[in-house]
PDB file of C-alpha atoms in Angstrom:
ATOM      1  CA  LYS A  27      97.161 163.086 155.979  1.00  0.00           C
ATOM      2  CA  ASN A  28      99.974 164.032 153.408  1.00  0.00           C
ATOM      3  CA  GLU A  29      99.887 167.868 151.863  1.00  0.00           C
ATOM      4  CA  VAL A  30     102.153 166.119 149.452  1.00  0.00           C
ATOM      5  CA  GLU A  31     101.648 163.002 147.334  1.00  0.00           C
ATOM      6  CA  GLN A  32     102.881 161.346 145.053  1.00  0.00           C
ATOM      7  CA  SER A  33     102.278 158.141 142.926  1.00  0.00           C
ATOM      8  CA  PRO A  34     103.000 155.928 141.595  1.00  0.00           C
ATOM      9  CA  GLN A  35     105.617 155.085 144.798  1.00  0.00           C
ATOM     10  CA  ASN A  36     106.867 152.530 142.306  1.00  0.00           C
ATOM     11  CA  LEU A  37     107.792 152.337 138.980  1.00  0.00           C
ATOM     12  CA  THR A  38     109.483 150.077 136.344  1.00  0.00           C
ATOM     13  CA  ALA A  39     110.123 150.827 132.664  1.00  0.00           C
ATOM     14  CA  GLN A  40     112.219 149.443 129.815  1.00  0.00           C
ATOM     15  CA  GLU A  41     114.915 152.240 127.848  1.00  0.00           C
ATOM     16  CA  GLY A  42     112.964 154.476 125.491  1.00  0.00           C
ATOM     17  CA  GLU A  43     109.653 153.819 127.074  1.00  0.00           C
ATOM     18  CA  PHE A  44     108.159 157.492 128.667  1.00  0.00           C
ATOM     19  CA  ILE A  45     106.847 157.994 132.298  1.00  0.00           C
ATOM     20  CA  THR A  46     104.662 160.333 134.053  1.00  0.00           C
ATOM     21  CA  ILE A  47     105.056 160.532 137.654  1.00  0.00           C
ATOM     22  CA  ASN A  48     102.445 162.946 139.803  1.00  0.00           C
ATOM     23  CA  CYS A  49     101.902 164.817 142.509  1.00  0.00           C
ATOM     24  CA  SER A  50      99.220 165.895 144.330  1.00  0.00           C
ATOM     25  CA  TYR A  51      98.725 169.007 146.937  1.00  0.00           C
ATOM     26  CA  SER A  52      96.111 170.072 149.589  1.00  0.00           C
ATOM     27  CA  VAL A  53      98.031 173.753 150.548  1.00  0.00           C
ATOM     28  CA  GLY A  54      98.149 176.723 148.843  1.00  0.00           C
ATOM     29  CA  ILE A  55     101.265 176.997 147.402  1.00  0.00           C
ATOM     30  CA  SER A  56     103.444 179.553 145.666  1.00  0.00           C
ATOM     31  CA  ALA A  57     105.799 177.506 144.086  1.00  0.00           C
ATOM     32  CA  LEU A  58     106.646 173.449 143.694  1.00  0.00           C
ATOM     33  CA  HIS A  59     109.849 171.804 143.540  1.00  0.00           C
ATOM     34  CA  TRP A  60     110.710 168.201 141.750  1.00  0.00           C
ATOM     35  CA  LEU A  61     113.675 167.005 142.687  1.00  0.00           C
ATOM     36  CA  GLN A  62     116.094 163.608 142.244  1.00  0.00           C
ATOM     37  CA  GLN A  63     117.946 161.252 144.417  1.00  0.00           C
ATOM     38  CA  HIS A  64     120.627 159.553 143.011  1.00  0.00           C
ATOM     39  CA  PRO A  65     120.939 155.546 144.806  1.00  0.00           C
ATOM     40  CA  GLY A  66     123.980 157.485 146.874  1.00  0.00           C
ATOM     41  CA  GLY A  67     121.428 159.616 148.261  1.00  0.00           C
ATOM     42  CA  GLY A  68     122.461 162.634 146.759  1.00  0.00           C
ATOM     43  CA  ILE A  69     120.197 164.825 146.147  1.00  0.00           C
ATOM     44  CA  VAL A  70     119.549 167.268 143.237  1.00  0.00           C
ATOM     45  CA  SER A  71     116.874 169.634 142.150  1.00  0.00           C
ATOM     46  CA  LEU A  72     115.679 169.274 138.242  1.00  0.00           C
ATOM     47  CA  PHE A  73     112.799 172.007 138.678  1.00  0.00           C
ATOM     48  CA  MET A  74     110.593 175.114 140.548  1.00  0.00           C
ATOM     49  CA  LEU A  75     107.314 175.948 139.268  1.00  0.00           C
ATOM     50  CA  SER A  76     104.884 177.722 140.197  1.00  0.00           C
ATOM     51  CA  SER A  77     103.038 177.759 136.875  1.00  0.00           C
ATOM     52  CA  GLY A  78     102.992 176.532 133.540  1.00  0.00           C
ATOM     53  CA  LYS A  79     105.847 174.115 132.230  1.00  0.00           C
ATOM     54  CA  LYS A  80     109.169 173.821 132.034  1.00  0.00           C
ATOM     55  CA  LYS A  81     111.714 171.808 129.909  1.00  0.00           C
ATOM     56  CA  HIS A  82     114.938 170.686 130.623  1.00  0.00           C
ATOM     57  CA  GLY A  83     116.391 167.873 127.783  1.00  0.00           C
ATOM     58  CA  ARG A  84     114.160 165.192 128.246  1.00  0.00           C
ATOM     59  CA  LEU A  85     112.631 166.273 131.113  1.00  0.00           C
ATOM     60  CA  ILE A  86     109.782 168.023 131.475  1.00  0.00           C
ATOM     61  CA  ALA A  87     107.267 169.285 133.946  1.00  0.00           C
ATOM     62  CA  THR A  88     103.827 170.989 133.836  1.00  0.00           C
ATOM     63  CA  ILE A  89     101.635 172.120 137.195  1.00  0.00           C
ATOM     64  CA  ASN A  90      98.262 173.517 137.047  1.00  0.00           C
ATOM     65  CA  ILE A  91      97.278 175.809 140.122  1.00  0.00           C
ATOM     66  CA  GLN A  92      93.621 175.086 140.000  1.00  0.00           C
ATOM     67  CA  GLU A  93      93.606 171.506 140.297  1.00  0.00           C
ATOM     68  CA  LYS A  94      96.548 171.638 143.147  1.00  0.00           C
ATOM     69  CA  HIS A  95      99.002 168.411 140.476  1.00  0.00           C
ATOM     70  CA  SER A  96     102.114 168.574 138.975  1.00  0.00           C
ATOM     71  CA  SER A  97     103.605 165.846 136.661  1.00  0.00           C
ATOM     72  CA  LEU A  98     107.183 165.348 135.974  1.00  0.00           C
ATOM     73  CA  HIS A  99     108.069 163.819 132.355  1.00  0.00           C
ATOM     74  CA  ILE A 100     110.619 162.013 131.364  1.00  0.00           C
ATOM     75  CA  THR A 101     110.934 161.360 127.752  1.00  0.00           C
ATOM     76  CA  ALA A 102     112.998 158.287 126.309  1.00  0.00           C
ATOM     77  CA  SER A 103     113.806 156.758 129.871  1.00  0.00           C
ATOM     78  CA  HIS A 104     117.395 155.699 129.854  1.00  0.00           C
ATOM     79  CA  PRO A 105     119.043 153.461 133.009  1.00  0.00           C
ATOM     80  CA  ARG A 106     120.637 156.905 134.384  1.00  0.00           C
ATOM     81  CA  ASP A 107     117.493 158.450 134.730  1.00  0.00           C
ATOM     82  CA  SER A 108     116.904 155.347 137.559  1.00  0.00           C
ATOM     83  CA  ALA A 109     116.773 157.341 141.142  1.00  0.00           C
ATOM     84  CA  VAL A 110     114.429 158.737 143.567  1.00  0.00           C
ATOM     85  CA  TYR A 111     111.660 162.271 142.646  1.00  0.00           C
ATOM     86  CA  ILE A 112     110.211 163.721 145.065  1.00  0.00           C
ATOM     87  CA  CYS A 113     107.704 166.676 144.716  1.00  0.00           C
ATOM     88  CA  ALA A 114     107.867 168.908 147.301  1.00  0.00           C
ATOM     89  CA  ALA A 115     105.461 171.751 147.971  1.00  0.00           C
ATOM     90  CA  PHE A 116     106.597 175.274 149.360  1.00  0.00           C
ATOM     91  CA  SER A 117     103.177 177.320 151.236  1.00  0.00           C
ATOM     92  CA  ASN A 118     102.926 180.546 152.058  1.00  0.00           C
ATOM     93  CA  THR A 119     101.309 179.720 154.424  1.00  0.00           C
ATOM     94  CA  GLY A 120     103.922 180.124 157.592  1.00  0.00           C
ATOM     95  CA  ASN A 121     106.964 179.627 154.859  1.00  0.00           C
ATOM     96  CA  GLN A 122     106.627 175.512 154.930  1.00  0.00           C
ATOM     97  CA  PHE A 123     107.790 172.545 152.692  1.00  0.00           C
ATOM     98  CA  TYR A 124     105.783 169.868 152.574  1.00  0.00           C
ATOM     99  CA  PHE A 125     107.782 166.665 150.540  1.00  0.00           C
ATOM    100  CA  GLY A 126     106.110 163.595 149.080  1.00  0.00           C
ATOM    101  CA  THR A 127     107.307 160.257 149.992  1.00  0.00           C
ATOM    102  CA  GLY A 128     109.162 160.206 146.560  1.00  0.00           C
ATOM    103  CA  THR A 129     108.420 158.089 143.560  1.00  0.00           C
ATOM    104  CA  SER A 130     111.677 155.201 142.823  1.00  0.00           C
ATOM    105  CA  LEU A 131     112.491 154.671 139.183  1.00  0.00           C
ATOM    106  CA  THR A 132     113.511 151.875 137.647  1.00  0.00           C
ATOM    107  CA  VAL A 133     114.992 151.971 133.861  1.00  0.00           C
ATOM    108  CA  ILE A 134     116.385 147.846 132.539  1.00  0.00           C
ATOM    109  CA  PRO A 135     117.821 148.063 129.423  1.00  0.00           C
TER     110      PRO A 135
ATOM    111  CA  ASN B  21     133.029 176.101 144.568  1.00  0.00           C
ATOM    112  CA  ALA B  22     131.986 173.870 146.332  1.00  0.00           C
ATOM    113  CA  GLY B  23     128.638 174.348 146.674  1.00  0.00           C
ATOM    114  CA  VAL B  24     126.869 172.873 149.575  1.00  0.00           C
ATOM    115  CA  THR B  25     128.988 171.081 152.565  1.00  0.00           C
ATOM    116  CA  GLN B  26     127.779 169.541 155.829  1.00  0.00           C
ATOM    117  CA  THR B  27     130.172 167.511 158.164  1.00  0.00           C
ATOM    118  CA  PRO B  28     130.753 165.007 159.718  1.00  0.00           C
ATOM    119  CA  LYS B  29     129.381 162.594 157.045  1.00  0.00           C
ATOM    120  CA  PHE B  30     128.556 160.051 159.256  1.00  0.00           C
ATOM    121  CA  GLN B  31     128.523 159.819 163.275  1.00  0.00           C
ATOM    122  CA  VAL B  32     127.139 157.087 165.894  1.00  0.00           C
ATOM    123  CA  LEU B  33     125.742 158.668 169.157  1.00  0.00           C
ATOM    124  CA  LYS B  34     124.393 156.904 172.453  1.00  0.00           C
ATOM    125  CA  THR B  35     121.383 158.097 173.989  1.00  0.00           C
ATOM    126  CA  GLY B  36     121.837 162.002 175.642  1.00  0.00           C
ATOM    127  CA  GLN B  37     124.501 162.793 173.976  1.00  0.00           C
ATOM    128  CA  SER B  38     124.990 165.995 172.556  1.00  0.00           C
ATOM    129  CA  MET B  39     126.617 167.385 169.002  1.00  0.00           C
ATOM    130  CA  THR B  40     126.577 169.834 166.281  1.00  0.00           C
ATOM    131  CA  LEU B  41     126.148 169.159 162.224  1.00  0.00           C
ATOM    132  CA  GLN B  42     127.977 172.109 160.236  1.00  0.00           C
ATOM    133  CA  CYS B  43     126.805 173.231 156.999  1.00  0.00           C
ATOM    134  CA  ALA B  44     128.238 176.443 155.213  1.00  0.00           C
ATOM    135  CA  GLN B  45     127.762 176.873 151.029  1.00  0.00           C
ATOM    136  CA  ASP B  46     129.970 179.645 149.357  1.00  0.00           C
ATOM    137  CA  MET B  47     126.590 180.642 146.512  1.00  0.00           C
ATOM    138  CA  ASN B  48     125.978 183.884 148.928  1.00  0.00           C
ATOM    139  CA  HIS B  49     122.189 182.024 149.023  1.00  0.00           C
ATOM    140  CA  ASN B  50     120.033 183.899 151.407  1.00  0.00           C
ATOM    141  CA  SER B  51     118.220 181.184 152.491  1.00  0.00           C
ATOM    142  CA  MET B  52     119.077 177.838 154.618  1.00  0.00           C
ATOM    143  CA  TYR B  53     117.446 174.225 155.543  1.00  0.00           C
ATOM    144  CA  TRP B  54     117.765 171.805 157.706  1.00  0.00           C
ATOM    145  CA  TYR B  55     115.872 168.722 156.927  1.00  0.00           C
ATOM    146  CA  ARG B  56     116.041 164.935 158.388  1.00  0.00           C
ATOM    147  CA  GLN B  57     115.190 162.171 155.625  1.00  0.00           C
ATOM    148  CA  ASP B  58     113.600 158.539 157.350  1.00  0.00           C
ATOM    149  CA  PRO B  59     112.344 155.538 154.867  1.00  0.00           C
ATOM    150  CA  GLY B  60     109.187 155.970 154.179  1.00  0.00           C
ATOM    151  CA  MET B  61     108.921 159.337 155.494  1.00  0.00           C
ATOM    152  CA  GLY B  62     110.564 161.380 152.606  1.00  0.00           C
ATOM    153  CA  LEU B  63     112.210 164.798 154.056  1.00  0.00           C
ATOM    154  CA  ARG B  64     110.845 166.536 156.974  1.00  0.00           C
ATOM    155  CA  LEU B  65     111.858 170.162 156.865  1.00  0.00           C
ATOM    156  CA  ILE B  66     113.657 170.985 160.662  1.00  0.00           C
ATOM    157  CA  TYR B  67     114.276 174.585 160.967  1.00  0.00           C
ATOM    158  CA  TYR B  68     115.463 176.958 158.163  1.00  0.00           C
ATOM    159  CA  SER B  69     116.683 180.154 157.900  1.00  0.00           C
ATOM    160  CA  ALA B  70     115.005 183.149 155.253  1.00  0.00           C
ATOM    161  CA  SER B  71     118.035 185.781 155.778  1.00  0.00           C
ATOM    162  CA  GLU B  72     120.971 186.053 158.003  1.00  0.00           C
ATOM    163  CA  GLY B  73     120.404 186.711 161.074  1.00  0.00           C
ATOM    164  CA  THR B  74     116.617 184.788 161.155  1.00  0.00           C
ATOM    165  CA  THR B  75     115.508 181.118 161.975  1.00  0.00           C
ATOM    166  CA  ASP B  76     112.203 179.522 162.126  1.00  0.00           C
ATOM    167  CA  LYS B  77     110.452 176.613 163.349  1.00  0.00           C
ATOM    168  CA  GLY B  78     109.769 173.661 160.308  1.00  0.00           C
ATOM    169  CA  GLU B  79     107.876 170.454 160.979  1.00  0.00           C
ATOM    170  CA  VAL B  80     109.574 168.956 163.118  1.00  0.00           C
ATOM    171  CA  PRO B  81     111.576 170.887 164.796  1.00  0.00           C
ATOM    172  CA  ASN B  82     111.466 169.540 168.376  1.00  0.00           C
ATOM    173  CA  GLY B  83     115.104 168.519 170.068  1.00  0.00           C
ATOM    174  CA  TYR B  84     116.846 170.613 167.776  1.00  0.00           C
ATOM    175  CA  ASN B  85     118.679 173.460 167.972  1.00  0.00           C
ATOM    176  CA  VAL B  86     119.923 176.392 165.201  1.00  0.00           C
ATOM    177  CA  SER B  87     122.153 179.042 164.812  1.00  0.00           C
ATOM    178  CA  ARG B  88     122.622 181.179 161.607  1.00  0.00           C
ATOM    179  CA  LEU B  89     125.995 181.892 162.246  1.00  0.00           C
ATOM    180  CA  ASN B  90     126.963 183.974 159.318  1.00  0.00           C
ATOM    181  CA  LYS B  91     125.020 184.000 155.467  1.00  0.00           C
ATOM    182  CA  ARG B  92     127.813 181.004 154.821  1.00  0.00           C
ATOM    183  CA  GLU B  93     127.073 178.683 158.476  1.00  0.00           C
ATOM    184  CA  PHE B  94     123.698 177.240 159.524  1.00  0.00           C
ATOM    185  CA  SER B  95     124.647 174.788 162.003  1.00  0.00           C
ATOM    186  CA  LEU B  96     121.874 172.508 163.913  1.00  0.00           C
ATOM    187  CA  ARG B  97     122.230 170.727 167.371  1.00  0.00           C
ATOM    188  CA  LEU B  98     121.233 168.231 169.381  1.00  0.00           C
ATOM    189  CA  GLU B  99     120.994 168.549 173.173  1.00  0.00           C
ATOM    190  CA  SER B 100     120.403 165.083 174.311  1.00  0.00           C
ATOM    191  CA  ALA B 101     120.167 163.230 171.224  1.00  0.00           C
ATOM    192  CA  ALA B 102     117.641 160.231 171.378  1.00  0.00           C
ATOM    193  CA  PRO B 103     117.016 157.378 168.831  1.00  0.00           C
ATOM    194  CA  SER B 104     114.156 158.439 167.086  1.00  0.00           C
ATOM    195  CA  GLN B 105     116.352 161.359 165.877  1.00  0.00           C
ATOM    196  CA  THR B 106     118.833 158.536 163.771  1.00  0.00           C
ATOM    197  CA  SER B 107     118.585 159.520 160.151  1.00  0.00           C
ATOM    198  CA  VAL B 108     119.880 161.327 157.118  1.00  0.00           C
ATOM    199  CA  TYR B 109     119.835 164.893 158.038  1.00  0.00           C
ATOM    200  CA  PHE B 110     120.474 166.814 154.724  1.00  0.00           C
ATOM    201  CA  CYS B 111     121.297 170.834 154.763  1.00  0.00           C
ATOM    202  CA  ALA B 112     120.287 173.297 151.433  1.00  0.00           C
ATOM    203  CA  SER B 113     120.877 176.773 150.479  1.00  0.00           C
ATOM    204  CA  SER B 114     118.262 178.554 147.862  1.00  0.00           C
ATOM    205  CA  TRP B 115     118.734 182.559 147.242  1.00  0.00           C
ATOM    206  CA  GLU B 116     115.394 183.078 148.762  1.00  0.00           C
ATOM    207  CA  LEU B 117     112.956 180.755 149.928  1.00  0.00           C
ATOM    208  CA  THR B 118     110.871 180.085 147.237  1.00  0.00           C
ATOM    209  CA  ASP B 119     113.711 179.583 145.011  1.00  0.00           C
ATOM    210  CA  THR B 120     116.303 176.031 143.997  1.00  0.00           C
ATOM    211  CA  GLN B 121     117.876 174.434 146.566  1.00  0.00           C
ATOM    212  CA  TYR B 122     120.669 173.203 146.488  1.00  0.00           C
ATOM    213  CA  PHE B 123     121.528 170.248 149.005  1.00  0.00           C
ATOM    214  CA  GLY B 124     124.325 168.899 150.456  1.00  0.00           C
ATOM    215  CA  PRO B 125     125.090 165.537 150.669  1.00  0.00           C
ATOM    216  CA  GLY B 126     124.122 164.295 154.041  1.00  0.00           C
ATOM    217  CA  THR B 127     124.891 163.097 157.257  1.00  0.00           C
ATOM    218  CA  ARG B 128     124.332 159.628 158.500  1.00  0.00           C
ATOM    219  CA  LEU B 129     123.403 159.930 162.373  1.00  0.00           C
ATOM    220  CA  THR B 130     122.881 156.866 164.358  1.00  0.00           C
ATOM    221  CA  VAL B 131     121.713 156.994 167.825  1.00  0.00           C
ATOM    222  CA  LEU B 132     122.061 153.869 169.693  1.00  0.00           C
TER     223      LEU B 132
END
């Protein structure tokens, strides 16, 4: 059983489309992270959320604590957004991080 | 600033050999982490150090040991490598445990 589930696993979009990646978790958390992993393997943190909504440029992340669900949205997608997006939940029980298996996004020009 | 650095970038070991993966950060972060990433499994936490002088087990600590040498450095040791430890290893750091993490470039380890 995975404590963090992401959907979809794979996503192909046309440039300019609005993209949504979903993350559901089953543990109590104090923070949820969205990470981006580029084809070369490097990992970059995009957002850290404990409630509500955050926005950086074309990226928006939301979290609903009651429903144990978070979404990452990309507006006006671009081929450079092609990467694997990973959701990670920090459980305040035992100080553990649980990671989703990632959503592989390909944006076609 | 270099951020988080890891050495080596690549390593091939034979079963039973030992090695230490090095990690250093220059951001004065309190917390540091070691992860492994296997295809289809996602990232899994091996060990973490909430602050200098402390270390704690993560999800998959068996077969590994860690040392928080000082605030900057956090090393991961494989005492007797096994093929199941073939993976990509990432080190990360953050101000505190729940804060944004900054990742190193990774070490690709193959155990034959």
